C-alpha cells in the first residue's frame, strides 16, 4: 500500500497539495456560517451537472420536438419528472446560495485587499449562473418561456451600435424561433459549462491561495481567532450541511414538481401574467415602471444603462470600496443595504 | 553613425514579429466567425393570403396572419377597409392581442396599450405598432412593407 502511494506520488507529485489541505485552517467567529455557502453551491452545481446530463439524454432542442420531448420526459421516462424537478429546484437553490454567498462576502467586506480578483471571478460566476437560468428557461418551449425570452433577448437592442447585432446573435436572427432553441441549448450545455468550470477553477484556486477571510474587526484589531482544521473537522461539518440541503431539495422536488405549459406558438399573443424566474423579478418590475420617454430620451435605453451601471458597481465593488475601515466604507455598506432593499421590494411588488 | 550596441535585441524583435503575426491571424479568424453566428433571416417583402378567409370580417375586428416569423394582425375598419399591423409590441417585442370589447391592442408582458389605430396610448411602449400596407387583387390579399 505504501509502495503504491509512493509510486503515485512520484508520478503526480501531489504531496504539497495534500500537505496544504492537511494544515488549512478555518477561522471561527460569528460569521463562520457564511463559509458553508461556497461548498453548498458546489453541491448544487454537481447535482445540476448530473441531472442536466440525464435530461439531455432525451431532450430535443428543435421547434417541433422541444416541448413534446419535455412532456415525454415528464410522463413517459421512468422518474423523468423527478430528474427534471430536481434540476429545476436545484437551479433555484444554487442561485439563492450564490446570492447568499455574494451578499455575505459583500457585507463582511471580504473582497478587500488582496481578494479583489477572487471577487471579480465570483461576480463572473454569478453572471454565468444567471445565464444558465436564462437559457434553461427557454428550453421547455412553453408560452411563458417564449415571452420571457423575447423580452430578455430584446433588451440589448436598446444599446447603440452593437445592440441589434447582440440581439441577433442571441436569437439566431431577428426573431425568437426554433433556431433560438438550438442555440440556447448549445450555450446551456456546452459553452456555459466550459466557461463556468474554467472560472470556477480560478476562483477556488484564489480562495485557497489567500486562505479564508477573517472579519474586518479581527483584522483591524489584530485578534488571533480560534480556528478549526479544514480536514477533517470543517469538512465533516460541511458534509452535515450538504445532507440537510439534499434532504430539503429532494422533499421540495418531490412535492412541488414544475409543470410544462402548452407549447409556445410564435403567432399567439403573450399570455397573461408572464413572469421571469424569481431572480430576474426586480429587473422585470423596473422595466415595467420605466416610462417610454424620459426627458425626450428612450426610457428603455435609460433602464438598460441604469441596470448596467448597477452591474458594473457590483463587479468593481472592491475597487470602489477601497477604504473599508473608514467612513467611505460605511457609506458603501449603507448603499448596499439600500440596493438590496430595492431588489427585494421590487421582487415582492412584481408578485402582487 | 554606427551604434556600439543594438537598441533592439534580436529576441525582442522576434517576439514582436511572432506576436504580431499571431494577432493578425487571430483577428483574421474573428471576422468570419462573427459573420457565421448570425444567420440571414430577411423579413418578407410581402405576404399573400386568400381573401376569402378575411372577406367576412365585421368592422372593428382583427384576424391574424403570419408575417414571416412574426404575427401580423389584419383589422377591418368602420369604412370596411383593411389595415394591417405587425402584432409585436414596440417596447420589448412581445406579441400583442386585440381586446375587442375595448377596441384596443394590449401587450401582456409589461401592460402596454395601443388604440385601434395602433397608437401607443398607455404603459411603456415608446412608439406605435408598425403598419403594413394592404391591397386586394382578385381573390388574394397582399400585405406589403410600408414605404
Short mmCIF file of C-alpha atoms in Angstrom, two decimals:
data_model
loop_
_atom_site.label_atom_id
_atom_site.label_comp_id
_atom_site.label_asym_id
_atom_site.label_seq_id
_atom_site.Cartn_x
_atom_site.Cartn_y
_atom_site.Cartn_z
CA UNK A 1 0.00 0.00 0.00
CA UNK A 2 2.79 2.36 0.96
CA UNK A 3 4.67 1.38 -2.19
CA UNK A 4 1.62 2.18 -4.30
CA UNK A 5 1.31 5.57 -2.58
CA UNK A 6 4.95 6.33 -3.30
CA UNK A 7 4.57 5.16 -6.90
CA UNK A 8 1.63 7.57 -7.43
CA UNK A 9 3.41 10.39 -5.63
CA UNK A 10 6.46 10.00 -7.90
CA UNK A 11 4.26 10.41 -10.94
CA UNK A 12 1.73 13.06 -9.82
CA UNK A 13 3.69 14.98 -7.19
CA UNK A 14 0.53 16.00 -5.32
CA UNK A 15 2.23 15.82 -1.91
CA UNK A 16 2.33 19.61 -1.43
CA UNK A 17 -1.41 19.85 -2.20
CA UNK A 18 -2.24 17.20 0.41
CA UNK A 19 0.10 18.87 2.90
CA UNK A 20 -1.62 22.20 2.21
CA UNK A 21 -5.10 20.76 2.79
CA UNK A 22 -3.93 18.99 5.93
CA UNK A 23 -2.93 22.26 7.56
CA UNK A 24 -5.66 24.51 6.10
CA UNK A 25 -7.38 26.45 8.88
CA UNK A 26 -10.93 27.79 9.06
CA UNK A 27 -11.36 30.73 11.47
CA UNK A 28 -14.27 30.54 13.92
CA UNK A 29 -16.35 33.67 14.56
CA UNK A 30 -19.96 34.75 14.32
CA UNK A 31 -19.91 34.82 10.50
CA UNK A 32 -18.40 31.35 10.13
CA UNK A 33 -21.73 30.13 8.76
CA UNK A 34 -21.02 32.11 5.57
CA UNK A 35 -18.16 29.73 4.79
CA UNK A 36 -20.70 26.97 4.22
CA UNK A 37 -22.35 28.79 1.29
CA UNK A 38 -19.42 28.21 -1.08
CA UNK A 39 -19.26 24.44 -0.72
CA UNK A 40 -23.06 24.17 -0.79
CA UNK A 41 -23.03 25.92 -4.16
CA UNK A 42 -20.62 23.23 -5.36
CA UNK A 43 -23.04 20.56 -4.13
CA UNK A 44 -25.87 22.01 -6.22
CA UNK A 45 -23.57 22.54 -9.18
CA UNK A 46 -22.74 18.83 -9.05
CA UNK A 47 -26.44 17.96 -8.95
CA UNK A 48 -27.04 20.28 -11.92
CA UNK A 49 -24.36 18.54 -13.97
CA UNK A 50 -25.68 15.05 -13.21
CA UNK A 51 -29.38 15.83 -13.72
CA UNK A 52 -28.53 18.03 -16.73
CA UNK A 53 -26.77 15.14 -18.46
CA UNK A 54 -29.76 12.90 -17.67
CA UNK A 55 -32.23 15.42 -19.15
CA UNK A 56 -30.07 15.85 -22.26
CA UNK A 57 -30.40 12.11 -22.94
CA UNK A 58 -34.00 12.67 -24.04
CA UNK A 59 -34.40 16.38 -24.66
CA UNK A 60 -34.54 17.52 -28.31
CA UNK A 61 -33.69 21.16 -28.99
CA UNK A 62 -35.88 21.80 -32.04
CA UNK A 63 -39.05 23.75 -32.73
CA UNK A 64 -41.14 20.64 -33.33
CA UNK A 65 -39.77 18.48 -30.51
CA UNK A 66 -38.66 20.75 -27.66
CA UNK A 67 -41.95 20.96 -25.78
CA UNK A 68 -43.03 17.43 -26.70
CA UNK A 69 -39.72 15.93 -25.54
CA UNK A 70 -40.03 17.67 -22.16
CA UNK A 71 -43.57 16.32 -21.85
CA UNK A 72 -42.20 12.88 -22.72
CA UNK A 73 -39.51 13.18 -20.04
CA UNK A 74 -42.19 14.17 -17.54
CA UNK A 75 -44.74 11.50 -18.43
CA UNK A 76 -43.02 8.51 -20.03
CA UNK A 77 -39.44 8.28 -18.82
CA UNK A 78 -39.04 6.37 -15.54
CA UNK A 79 -38.67 9.01 -12.80
CA UNK A 80 -38.22 11.63 -15.52
CA UNK A 81 -40.47 14.04 -13.62
CA UNK A 82 -38.18 13.77 -10.60
CA UNK A 83 -35.00 14.35 -12.60
CA UNK A 84 -36.48 17.48 -14.14
CA UNK A 85 -37.89 18.66 -10.83
CA UNK A 86 -34.54 18.23 -9.10
CA UNK A 87 -32.80 20.07 -11.96
CA UNK A 88 -35.25 22.95 -11.73
CA UNK A 89 -35.22 23.20 -7.91
CA UNK A 90 -31.50 22.68 -7.61
CA UNK A 91 -31.05 25.62 -10.01
CA UNK A 92 -33.15 27.78 -7.71
CA UNK A 93 -31.26 26.59 -4.61
CA UNK A 94 -27.93 27.16 -6.33
CA UNK A 95 -28.75 30.69 -7.42
CA UNK A 96 -30.19 31.51 -3.99
CA UNK A 97 -26.95 30.31 -2.42
CA UNK A 98 -24.87 32.22 -4.96
CA UNK A 99 -26.72 35.37 -3.87
CA UNK A 100 -26.24 34.47 -0.19
CA UNK A 101 -22.54 33.84 -0.81
CA UNK A 102 -22.18 37.17 -2.60
CA UNK A 103 -24.15 39.14 -0.01
CA UNK A 104 -22.25 37.55 2.87
CA UNK A 105 -18.95 38.48 1.28
CA UNK A 106 -20.18 41.96 0.37
CA UNK A 107 -21.43 42.83 3.86
CA UNK A 108 -18.38 41.40 5.64
CA UNK A 109 -16.24 43.19 3.04
CA UNK A 110 -14.26 40.02 2.47
CA UNK A 111 -13.41 41.31 -1.03
CA UNK A 112 -10.88 43.75 0.41
CA UNK A 113 -7.23 43.53 -0.49
CA UNK A 114 -5.81 41.02 -1.50
CA UNK A 115 -9.05 39.26 -2.57
CA UNK A 116 -10.22 41.61 -5.36
CA UNK A 117 -9.55 39.05 -8.09
CA UNK A 118 -11.47 36.39 -6.15
CA UNK A 119 -14.46 38.77 -6.07
CA UNK A 120 -14.17 39.51 -9.81
CA UNK A 121 -14.22 35.81 -10.69
CA UNK A 122 -17.10 35.36 -8.24
CA UNK A 123 -19.21 38.02 -9.97
CA UNK A 124 -18.43 36.36 -13.31
CA UNK A 125 -19.66 33.08 -11.81
CA UNK A 126 -22.87 34.84 -10.73
CA UNK A 127 -23.23 36.08 -14.32
CA UNK A 128 -22.74 32.57 -15.71
CA UNK A 129 -25.24 31.15 -13.21
CA UNK A 130 -27.85 33.71 -14.28
CA UNK A 131 -27.06 32.96 -17.93
CA UNK A 132 -27.64 29.27 -17.19
CA UNK A 133 -31.01 30.20 -15.70
CA UNK A 134 -31.95 32.41 -18.64
CA UNK A 135 -31.01 29.89 -21.33
CA UNK A 136 -32.53 26.97 -19.42
CA UNK A 137 -35.84 28.78 -19.01
CA UNK A 138 -36.47 28.76 -22.78
CA UNK A 139 -35.80 25.04 -23.34
CA UNK A 140 -39.25 23.65 -22.30
CA UNK A 141 -40.62 25.96 -25.04
CA UNK A 142 -43.94 26.85 -23.48
CA UNK A 143 -45.83 30.14 -23.70
CA UNK A 144 -44.12 31.65 -20.68
CA UNK A 145 -40.62 30.74 -21.74
CA UNK A 146 -41.17 32.19 -25.22
CA UNK A 147 -42.45 35.51 -23.88
CA UNK A 148 -39.66 35.75 -21.27
CA UNK A 149 -37.01 35.02 -23.88
CA UNK A 150 -38.46 37.55 -26.32
CA UNK A 151 -38.22 40.23 -23.65
CA UNK A 152 -34.79 39.19 -22.39
CA UNK A 153 -33.18 39.00 -25.82
CA UNK A 154 -34.78 42.27 -26.88
CA UNK A 155 -33.14 44.24 -24.06
CA UNK A 156 -29.71 44.67 -25.70
CA UNK A 157 -31.43 46.21 -28.75
CA UNK A 158 -31.69 49.50 -26.89
CA UNK A 159 -27.89 49.78 -26.81
CA UNK A 160 -26.31 51.92 -29.50
CA UNK A 161 -24.11 50.45 -32.29
CA UNK A 162 -23.91 46.78 -31.23
CA UNK A 163 -27.40 46.38 -29.73
CA UNK A 164 -29.21 44.97 -32.76
CA UNK A 165 -26.32 42.65 -33.57
CA UNK A 166 -26.25 41.31 -30.00
CA UNK A 167 -29.96 40.55 -30.16
CA UNK A 168 -29.47 38.74 -33.47
CA UNK A 169 -26.61 36.70 -32.03
CA UNK A 170 -28.72 35.65 -29.05
CA UNK A 171 -31.79 34.85 -31.14
CA UNK A 172 -30.12 33.39 -34.22
CA UNK A 173 -31.83 36.05 -36.34
CA UNK A 174 -34.33 38.85 -35.91
CA UNK A 175 -36.95 36.75 -34.12
CA UNK A 176 -37.10 34.07 -31.47
CA UNK A 177 -37.63 30.87 -33.50
CA UNK A 178 -36.68 27.20 -33.46
CA UNK A 179 -33.07 28.22 -34.18
CA UNK A 180 -33.09 30.09 -30.87
CA UNK A 181 -33.92 26.87 -29.00
CA UNK A 182 -30.98 25.07 -30.59
CA UNK A 183 -28.69 27.99 -29.84
CA UNK A 184 -29.79 28.33 -26.23
CA UNK A 185 -29.40 24.58 -25.74
CA UNK A 186 -25.83 24.57 -27.03
CA UNK A 187 -24.95 27.57 -24.87
CA UNK A 188 -26.65 25.94 -21.87
CA UNK A 189 -24.98 22.54 -22.17
CA UNK A 190 -21.63 23.37 -23.74
CA UNK A 191 -20.50 26.99 -23.79
CA UNK A 192 -21.59 27.97 -20.28
CA UNK A 193 -20.38 24.79 -18.55
CA UNK A 194 -16.91 25.23 -20.07
CA UNK A 195 -16.83 28.89 -19.08
CA UNK A 196 -18.18 28.25 -15.59
CA UNK A 197 -15.77 25.42 -14.82
CA UNK A 198 -12.79 27.44 -16.05
CA UNK A 199 -13.70 30.49 -13.97
CA UNK A 200 -14.58 28.28 -11.01
CA UNK A 201 -11.11 26.70 -11.16
CA UNK A 202 -9.50 30.13 -10.88
CA UNK A 203 -11.96 31.15 -8.14
CA UNK A 204 -11.27 28.09 -5.97
CA UNK A 205 -7.53 28.38 -6.54
CA UNK A 206 -7.62 32.01 -5.37
CA UNK A 207 -9.69 31.11 -2.30
CA UNK A 208 -7.05 28.54 -1.31
CA UNK A 209 -4.20 30.90 -2.21
CA UNK A 210 -5.43 33.63 0.15
CA UNK A 211 -6.99 31.41 2.81
CA UNK A 212 -10.34 32.12 4.45
CA UNK A 213 -11.00 35.80 5.03
CA UNK A 214 -11.30 36.88 8.67
CA UNK A 215 -13.85 39.51 9.75
CA UNK A 216 -12.99 43.18 9.38
CA UNK A 217 -12.75 43.87 13.14
CA UNK A 218 -10.46 40.89 13.75
CA UNK A 219 -8.12 42.09 11.04
CA UNK A 220 -8.13 45.69 12.26
CA UNK A 221 -7.56 44.80 15.91
CA UNK A 222 -5.12 42.01 15.01
CA UNK A 223 -7.10 39.45 17.02
CA UNK A 224 -6.00 35.85 16.56
CA UNK A 225 -9.27 34.00 16.10
CA UNK A 226 -9.85 30.41 17.24
CA UNK A 227 -9.85 28.03 14.29
CA UNK A 228 -10.85 24.57 13.12
CA UNK A 229 -8.72 22.34 10.93
CA UNK A 230 -10.33 22.15 7.46
CA UNK A 231 -9.54 18.46 7.27
CA UNK A 232 -11.39 16.64 8.71
CA UNK A 233 -13.29 18.83 11.23
CA UNK A 234 -14.69 21.54 8.99
CA UNK A 235 -15.29 19.25 6.03
CA UNK A 236 -17.36 16.93 8.22
CA UNK A 237 -19.50 19.83 9.36
CA UNK A 238 -19.93 20.84 5.69
CA UNK A 239 -20.94 17.28 4.84
CA UNK A 240 -23.63 17.54 7.52
CA UNK A 241 -24.94 20.73 5.89
CA UNK A 242 -24.95 19.02 2.48
CA UNK A 243 -27.07 16.18 3.77
CA UNK A 244 -29.63 18.57 5.21
CA UNK A 245 -29.74 20.57 1.95
CA UNK A 246 -30.04 17.40 -0.09
CA UNK A 247 -32.98 16.31 2.06
CA UNK A 248 -34.71 19.67 1.66
CA UNK A 249 -34.06 19.66 -2.10
CA UNK A 250 -35.50 16.19 -2.63
CA UNK A 251 -38.53 16.91 -0.46
CA UNK A 252 -39.32 20.10 -2.34
CA UNK A 253 -38.64 18.43 -5.70
CA UNK A 254 -40.98 15.52 -4.95
CA UNK A 255 -43.87 17.61 -3.68
CA UNK A 256 -43.57 20.68 -5.89
CA UNK A 257 -42.61 19.36 -9.30
CA UNK A 258 -42.74 22.04 -12.03
CA UNK A 259 -45.28 21.60 -14.82
CA UNK A 260 -44.96 22.23 -18.53
CA UNK A 261 -47.13 24.87 -20.17
CA UNK A 262 -48.75 24.47 -23.58
CA UNK A 263 -46.31 24.51 -26.49
CA UNK A 264 -45.22 28.01 -27.47
CA UNK A 265 -46.89 29.44 -30.57
CA UNK A 266 -44.83 32.07 -32.39
CA UNK A 267 -48.03 33.75 -33.64
CA UNK A 268 -50.02 33.76 -30.39
CA UNK A 269 -50.27 36.83 -28.18
CA UNK A 270 -48.20 36.83 -25.00
CA UNK A 271 -50.05 35.07 -22.17
CA UNK A 272 -51.42 36.98 -19.18
CA UNK A 273 -49.28 37.23 -16.10
CA UNK A 274 -45.92 36.43 -17.64
CA UNK A 275 -43.10 36.42 -15.16
CA UNK A 276 -39.43 35.58 -15.40
CA UNK A 277 -37.66 33.38 -12.86
CA UNK A 278 -37.65 34.89 -9.37
CA UNK A 279 -34.08 36.15 -9.64
CA UNK A 280 -34.97 38.39 -12.57
CA UNK A 281 -38.17 39.77 -11.00
CA UNK A 282 -36.64 43.05 -9.79
CA UNK A 283 -35.37 43.82 -13.29
CA UNK A 284 -38.75 42.86 -14.75
CA UNK A 285 -40.57 45.20 -12.37
CA UNK A 286 -38.07 48.01 -13.07
CA UNK A 287 -38.71 47.66 -16.80
CA UNK A 288 -42.44 47.78 -16.26
CA UNK A 289 -42.19 51.04 -14.32
CA UNK A 290 -39.86 52.90 -16.65
CA UNK A 291 -41.92 55.21 -18.88
CA UNK A 292 -41.40 55.15 -22.65
CA UNK A 293 -39.71 58.55 -22.69
CA UNK A 294 -37.76 60.34 -20.01
CA UNK A 295 -36.91 63.96 -20.85
CA UNK A 296 -37.17 63.06 -24.52
CA UNK A 297 -34.85 60.07 -24.22
CA UNK A 298 -35.68 56.42 -24.83
CA UNK A 299 -36.85 55.05 -21.46
CA UNK A 300 -35.75 51.52 -22.29
CA UNK A 301 -32.21 52.68 -23.02
CA UNK A 302 -32.10 54.55 -19.72
CA UNK A 303 -33.39 51.47 -17.85
CA UNK A 304 -30.68 49.39 -19.55
CA UNK A 305 -27.97 51.90 -18.68
CA UNK A 306 -29.11 52.10 -15.05
CA UNK A 307 -29.03 48.29 -14.78
CA UNK A 308 -25.62 48.10 -16.44
CA UNK A 309 -24.29 50.75 -14.08
CA UNK A 310 -25.62 48.66 -11.18
CA UNK A 311 -23.89 45.55 -12.50
CA UNK A 312 -20.63 47.45 -13.02
CA UNK A 313 -20.85 48.78 -9.45
CA UNK A 314 -21.20 45.21 -8.14
CA UNK A 315 -18.37 43.92 -10.34
CA UNK A 316 -15.93 46.64 -9.31
CA UNK A 317 -17.06 46.86 -5.68
CA UNK A 318 -13.63 46.03 -4.21
CA UNK A 319 -12.10 48.92 -6.15
CA UNK A 320 -14.88 51.36 -5.26
CA UNK A 321 -14.82 50.33 -1.59
CA UNK A 322 -11.06 50.70 -1.27
CA UNK A 323 -11.11 52.08 2.31
CA UNK A 324 -13.31 49.55 4.11
CA UNK A 325 -12.25 50.72 7.60
CA UNK A 326 -13.13 54.35 7.05
CA UNK A 327 -16.28 56.43 6.66
CA UNK A 328 -16.40 55.72 2.93
CA UNK A 329 -16.69 52.02 3.68
CA UNK A 330 -19.66 52.61 5.98
CA UNK A 331 -21.43 54.76 3.35
CA UNK A 332 -20.95 51.99 0.79
CA UNK A 333 -22.37 49.41 3.20
CA UNK A 334 -25.42 51.66 3.61
CA UNK A 335 -25.82 51.94 -0.17
CA UNK A 336 -25.50 48.17 -0.49
CA UNK A 337 -28.33 47.69 2.02
CA UNK A 338 -30.42 50.20 0.04
CA UNK A 339 -29.71 48.29 -3.19
CA UNK A 340 -30.68 45.01 -1.56
CA UNK A 341 -33.88 46.54 -0.15
CA UNK A 342 -34.70 47.85 -3.65
CA UNK A 343 -34.24 44.41 -5.25
CA UNK A 344 -36.33 42.65 -2.59
CA UNK A 345 -39.02 45.35 -2.62
CA UNK A 346 -39.33 45.30 -6.42
CA UNK A 347 -39.48 41.50 -6.45
CA UNK A 348 -42.31 41.45 -3.90
CA UNK A 349 -44.14 44.22 -5.78
CA UNK A 350 -43.97 42.27 -9.03
CA UNK A 351 -45.63 39.30 -7.31
CA UNK A 352 -48.57 41.38 -6.07
CA UNK B 1 26.68 56.62 -37.37
CA UNK B 2 27.46 53.20 -36.04
CA UNK B 3 25.92 52.27 -32.70
CA UNK B 4 28.09 50.23 -30.36
CA UNK B 5 25.11 48.02 -29.45
CA UNK B 6 21.70 47.39 -30.97
CA UNK B 7 18.80 49.34 -29.40
CA UNK B 8 16.53 46.45 -30.08
CA UNK B 9 17.53 42.92 -29.18
CA UNK B 10 17.03 40.11 -31.63
CA UNK B 11 14.77 38.37 -29.08
CA UNK B 12 12.53 41.43 -28.69
CA UNK B 13 12.29 41.80 -32.47
CA UNK B 14 11.30 38.17 -32.97
CA UNK B 15 8.80 38.32 -30.10
CA UNK B 16 7.17 41.35 -31.68
CA UNK B 17 7.15 39.75 -35.11
CA UNK B 18 5.63 36.46 -33.96
CA UNK B 19 3.22 38.22 -31.61
CA UNK B 20 2.10 40.49 -34.44
CA UNK B 21 1.60 37.52 -36.75
CA UNK B 22 -0.50 35.71 -34.18
CA UNK B 23 -2.60 38.81 -33.52
CA UNK B 24 -3.19 39.31 -37.25
CA UNK B 25 -4.06 35.64 -37.68
CA UNK B 26 -6.45 35.77 -34.72
CA UNK B 27 -8.26 38.84 -35.97
CA UNK B 28 -8.50 37.29 -39.45
CA UNK B 29 -10.37 34.35 -37.90
CA UNK B 30 -12.73 36.52 -35.87
CA UNK B 31 -14.48 38.23 -38.78
CA UNK B 32 -15.81 35.03 -40.49
CA UNK B 33 -16.73 33.69 -37.06
CA UNK B 34 -18.81 36.75 -36.24
CA UNK B 35 -20.44 36.52 -39.67
CA UNK B 36 -21.27 32.86 -39.22
CA UNK B 37 -23.09 33.19 -35.90
CA UNK B 38 -25.84 35.45 -37.25
CA UNK B 39 -27.92 33.58 -39.84
CA UNK B 40 -29.70 35.60 -42.54
CA UNK B 41 -33.39 35.93 -41.66
CA UNK B 42 -34.77 38.53 -44.03
CA UNK B 43 -38.22 39.88 -43.30
CA UNK B 44 -40.65 39.11 -46.12
CA UNK B 45 -41.22 41.88 -48.68
CA UNK B 46 -44.81 40.80 -48.98
CA UNK B 47 -47.17 38.11 -47.82
CA UNK B 48 -50.25 36.92 -49.70
CA UNK B 49 -53.25 35.29 -48.09
CA UNK B 50 -56.53 34.11 -49.62
CA UNK B 51 -59.00 36.99 -49.49
CA UNK B 52 -61.89 34.57 -48.86
CA UNK B 53 -60.58 33.96 -45.31
CA UNK B 54 -60.84 37.65 -44.44
CA UNK B 55 -63.79 38.78 -46.58
CA UNK B 56 -66.48 38.34 -43.96
CA UNK B 57 -64.79 40.18 -41.11
CA UNK B 58 -67.07 42.56 -39.24
CA UNK B 59 -65.89 46.16 -38.73
CA UNK B 60 -63.62 46.67 -35.69
CA UNK B 61 -62.48 43.07 -35.67
CA UNK B 62 -58.99 41.71 -36.07
CA UNK B 63 -57.70 38.49 -37.59
CA UNK B 64 -54.18 37.16 -37.57
CA UNK B 65 -51.85 36.10 -40.37
CA UNK B 66 -48.18 35.11 -40.48
CA UNK B 67 -45.81 37.97 -41.30
CA UNK B 68 -42.69 35.86 -41.66
CA UNK B 69 -41.84 34.71 -38.16
CA UNK B 70 -43.94 37.44 -36.58
CA UNK B 71 -47.68 37.60 -36.10
CA UNK B 72 -49.49 40.03 -38.42
CA UNK B 73 -52.84 41.50 -37.43
CA UNK B 74 -55.38 42.41 -40.08
CA UNK B 75 -58.07 44.80 -39.00
CA UNK B 76 -61.28 45.83 -40.71
CA UNK B 77 -62.20 49.47 -40.21
CA UNK B 78 -65.60 51.14 -39.85
CA UNK B 79 -65.46 52.05 -43.54
CA UNK B 80 -64.83 48.41 -44.47
CA UNK B 81 -61.21 48.91 -45.40
CA UNK B 82 -58.34 46.69 -44.29
CA UNK B 83 -55.41 47.82 -42.19
CA UNK B 84 -52.52 45.61 -41.13
CA UNK B 85 -50.07 45.81 -38.24
CA UNK B 86 -47.08 43.80 -37.18
CA UNK B 87 -48.52 42.38 -33.97
CA UNK B 88 -45.37 42.88 -31.96
CA UNK B 89 -45.10 45.31 -29.08
CA UNK B 90 -42.65 48.15 -29.71
CA UNK B 91 -41.48 48.01 -26.11
CA UNK B 92 -39.79 44.63 -25.72
CA UNK B 93 -41.07 42.55 -28.63
CA UNK B 94 -43.90 40.54 -27.07
CA UNK B 95 -46.83 39.57 -29.27
CA UNK B 96 -49.84 41.81 -28.68
CA UNK B 97 -53.51 40.83 -28.69
CA UNK B 98 -56.60 42.77 -29.77
CA UNK B 99 -59.09 43.34 -26.98
CA UNK B 100 -62.31 43.55 -28.97
CA UNK B 101 -64.52 44.99 -26.18
CA UNK B 102 -62.22 47.95 -25.69
CA UNK B 103 -61.10 48.17 -29.33
CA UNK B 104 -57.52 48.39 -28.19
CA UNK B 105 -54.34 46.35 -28.62
CA UNK B 106 -52.81 45.01 -25.44
CA UNK B 107 -49.38 43.65 -24.56
CA UNK B 108 -49.50 41.36 -21.52
CA UNK B 109 -45.75 41.41 -20.86
CA UNK B 110 -45.49 44.88 -19.34
CA UNK B 111 -49.08 46.11 -19.70
CA UNK B 112 -48.74 48.23 -22.81
CA UNK B 113 -51.80 49.57 -24.65
CA UNK B 114 -52.36 50.78 -28.22
CA UNK B 115 -55.56 52.25 -29.59
CA UNK B 116 -57.42 50.89 -32.60
CA UNK B 117 -55.10 52.76 -34.96
CA UNK B 118 -52.04 51.20 -33.40
CA UNK B 119 -51.09 54.34 -31.48
CA UNK B 120 -49.33 53.71 -28.18
CA UNK B 121 -51.64 55.16 -25.52
CA UNK B 122 -50.61 53.67 -22.17
CA UNK B 123 -47.81 51.77 -20.49
CA UNK B 124 -44.20 51.52 -21.58
CA UNK B 125 -44.43 51.22 -25.43
CA UNK B 126 -42.33 54.01 -26.96
CA UNK B 127 -43.90 54.09 -30.42
CA UNK B 128 -46.99 52.97 -32.37
CA UNK B 129 -47.39 49.45 -33.74
CA UNK B 130 -45.69 49.03 -37.11
CA UNK B 131 -48.11 49.36 -40.00
CA UNK B 132 -48.15 47.31 -43.18
CA UNK B 133 -49.93 48.23 -46.38
CA UNK B 134 -52.80 46.09 -47.59
CA UNK B 135 -54.25 45.71 -51.04
CA UNK B 136 -56.73 43.29 -52.58
CA UNK B 137 -56.10 41.82 -56.01
CA UNK B 138 -58.78 39.46 -57.21
CA UNK B 139 -59.11 36.78 -54.57
CA UNK B 140 -55.80 37.38 -52.83
CA UNK B 141 -54.98 39.85 -50.15
CA UNK B 142 -51.48 41.29 -50.41
CA UNK B 143 -49.70 42.66 -47.37
CA UNK B 144 -46.55 44.64 -48.04
CA UNK B 145 -43.92 46.50 -46.12
CA UNK B 146 -44.76 50.17 -45.94
CA UNK B 147 -42.56 52.73 -47.66
#
